[in-house]
């Protein structure tokens, strides 16, 4: 699980720098598959999935305007992933 979360975190960082990327869709699929084996951390993984979906939805806005709300969506997703990684350490 930790490896999946680290991969998603890396993709999120790249996507922030290159918002035209479509890799977040695949990350959401990976997280949904990992959800089945997350055990007692299911709610946390669901929260991470939601935050990645928000970041994905903010990609166009980030690319076009680069405004605060789109940046915040990526920041929230980054924090959610970071906390999830720590919980598996």
PDB file of C-alpha atoms in Angstrom, residues 1-72:
ATOM      1  CA  UNK A   1       0.000   0.000   0.000  1.00  0.00           C
ATOM      2  CA  UNK A   2       2.799   2.373   0.903  1.00  0.00           C
ATOM      3  CA  UNK A   3       4.351   1.882  -2.546  1.00  0.00           C
ATOM      4  CA  UNK A   4       1.060   2.731  -4.267  1.00  0.00           C
ATOM      5  CA  UNK A   5       0.683   5.878  -2.162  1.00  0.00           C
ATOM      6  CA  UNK A   6       4.262   6.954  -2.887  1.00  0.00           C
ATOM      7  CA  UNK A   7       3.678   6.435  -6.612  1.00  0.00           C
ATOM      8  CA  UNK A   8       0.512   8.549  -6.466  1.00  0.00           C
ATOM      9  CA  UNK A   9       2.382  11.263  -4.571  1.00  0.00           C
ATOM     10  CA  UNK A  10       5.093  11.336  -7.262  1.00  0.00           C
ATOM     11  CA  UNK A  11       2.481  11.544 -10.021  1.00  0.00           C
ATOM     12  CA  UNK A  12       0.657  14.327  -8.156  1.00  0.00           C
ATOM     13  CA  UNK A  13       3.874  16.355  -7.949  1.00  0.00           C
ATOM     14  CA  UNK A  14       4.553  15.872 -11.676  1.00  0.00           C
ATOM     15  CA  UNK A  15       0.952  16.738 -12.550  1.00  0.00           C
ATOM     16  CA  UNK A  16       1.153  19.969 -10.575  1.00  0.00           C
ATOM     17  CA  UNK A  17       4.142  20.985 -12.696  1.00  0.00           C
ATOM     18  CA  UNK A  18       2.559  19.642 -15.909  1.00  0.00           C
ATOM     19  CA  UNK A  19      -1.244  19.935 -15.537  1.00  0.00           C
ATOM     20  CA  UNK A  20      -1.856  18.663 -19.058  1.00  0.00           C
ATOM     21  CA  UNK A  21      -0.995  15.149 -17.832  1.00  0.00           C
ATOM     22  CA  UNK A  22      -3.708  12.520 -17.546  1.00  0.00           C
ATOM     23  CA  UNK A  23      -1.879  10.265 -15.087  1.00  0.00           C
ATOM     24  CA  UNK A  24      -4.166  11.095 -12.149  1.00  0.00           C
ATOM     25  CA  UNK A  25      -6.951   9.027 -13.698  1.00  0.00           C
ATOM     26  CA  UNK A  26      -4.752   5.937 -13.518  1.00  0.00           C
ATOM     27  CA  UNK A  27      -3.765   6.801  -9.936  1.00  0.00           C
ATOM     28  CA  UNK A  28      -7.422   6.894  -8.926  1.00  0.00           C
ATOM     29  CA  UNK A  29      -7.913   3.433 -10.433  1.00  0.00           C
ATOM     30  CA  UNK A  30      -4.847   2.125  -8.564  1.00  0.00           C
ATOM     31  CA  UNK A  31      -6.117   3.562  -5.282  1.00  0.00           C
ATOM     32  CA  UNK A  32      -9.572   2.090  -5.804  1.00  0.00           C
ATOM     33  CA  UNK A  33      -8.006  -1.321  -6.356  1.00  0.00           C
ATOM     34  CA  UNK A  34      -5.812  -0.887  -3.264  1.00  0.00           C
ATOM     35  CA  UNK A  35      -8.891   0.069  -1.260  1.00  0.00           C
ATOM     36  CA  UNK A  36      -9.961  -3.568  -1.254  1.00  0.00           C
ATOM     37  CA  UNK A  37      -6.910  -4.534   0.801  1.00  0.00           C
ATOM     38  CA  UNK A  38      -6.669  -1.434   2.992  1.00  0.00           C
ATOM     39  CA  UNK A  39      -8.272  -3.072   6.028  1.00  0.00           C
ATOM     40  CA  UNK A  40      -8.854  -0.657   8.888  1.00  0.00           C
ATOM     41  CA  UNK A  41      -7.480   2.260   6.846  1.00  0.00           C
ATOM     42  CA  UNK A  42     -10.338   2.172   4.344  1.00  0.00           C
ATOM     43  CA  UNK A  43     -11.729   5.598   5.309  1.00  0.00           C
ATOM     44  CA  UNK A  44      -8.320   7.206   4.979  1.00  0.00           C
ATOM     45  CA  UNK A  45      -7.802   5.733   1.499  1.00  0.00           C
ATOM     46  CA  UNK A  46     -11.288   6.891   0.473  1.00  0.00           C
ATOM     47  CA  UNK A  47     -10.308  10.398   1.614  1.00  0.00           C
ATOM     48  CA  UNK A  48      -7.131  10.207  -0.457  1.00  0.00           C
ATOM     49  CA  UNK A  49      -9.147   9.118  -3.496  1.00  0.00           C
ATOM     50  CA  UNK A  50     -11.525  12.060  -3.059  1.00  0.00           C
ATOM     51  CA  UNK A  51      -8.630  14.507  -2.726  1.00  0.00           C
ATOM     52  CA  UNK A  52      -6.972  13.129  -5.879  1.00  0.00           C
ATOM     53  CA  UNK A  53     -10.300  13.466  -7.714  1.00  0.00           C
ATOM     54  CA  UNK A  54     -10.490  17.115  -6.628  1.00  0.00           C
ATOM     55  CA  UNK A  55      -6.945  17.699  -7.868  1.00  0.00           C
ATOM     56  CA  UNK A  56      -7.791  16.002 -11.163  1.00  0.00           C
ATOM     57  CA  UNK A  57     -10.833  18.238 -11.529  1.00  0.00           C
ATOM     58  CA  UNK A  58      -8.663  21.303 -10.846  1.00  0.00           C
ATOM     59  CA  UNK A  59      -6.098  20.436 -13.527  1.00  0.00           C
ATOM     60  CA  UNK A  60      -7.670  22.489 -16.294  1.00  0.00           C
ATOM     61  CA  UNK A  61      -8.075  25.466 -13.999  1.00  0.00           C
ATOM     62  CA  UNK A  62      -4.458  25.129 -12.883  1.00  0.00           C
ATOM     63  CA  UNK A  63      -3.257  24.983 -16.479  1.00  0.00           C
ATOM     64  CA  UNK A  64      -5.350  27.938 -17.639  1.00  0.00           C
ATOM     65  CA  UNK A  65      -5.440  30.265 -14.652  1.00  0.00           C
ATOM     66  CA  UNK A  66      -3.150  28.848 -11.997  1.00  0.00           C
ATOM     67  CA  UNK A  67      -5.346  30.376  -9.328  1.00  0.00           C
ATOM     68  CA  UNK A  68      -5.457  29.730  -5.605  1.00  0.00           C
ATOM     69  CA  UNK A  69      -8.338  27.260  -5.577  1.00  0.00           C
ATOM     70  CA  UNK A  70      -6.678  24.944  -8.081  1.00  0.00           C
ATOM     71  CA  UNK A  71      -3.397  25.145  -6.190  1.00  0.00           C
ATOM     72  CA  UNK A  72      -5.224  24.412  -2.938  1.00  0.00           C
TER      73      UNK A  72
END
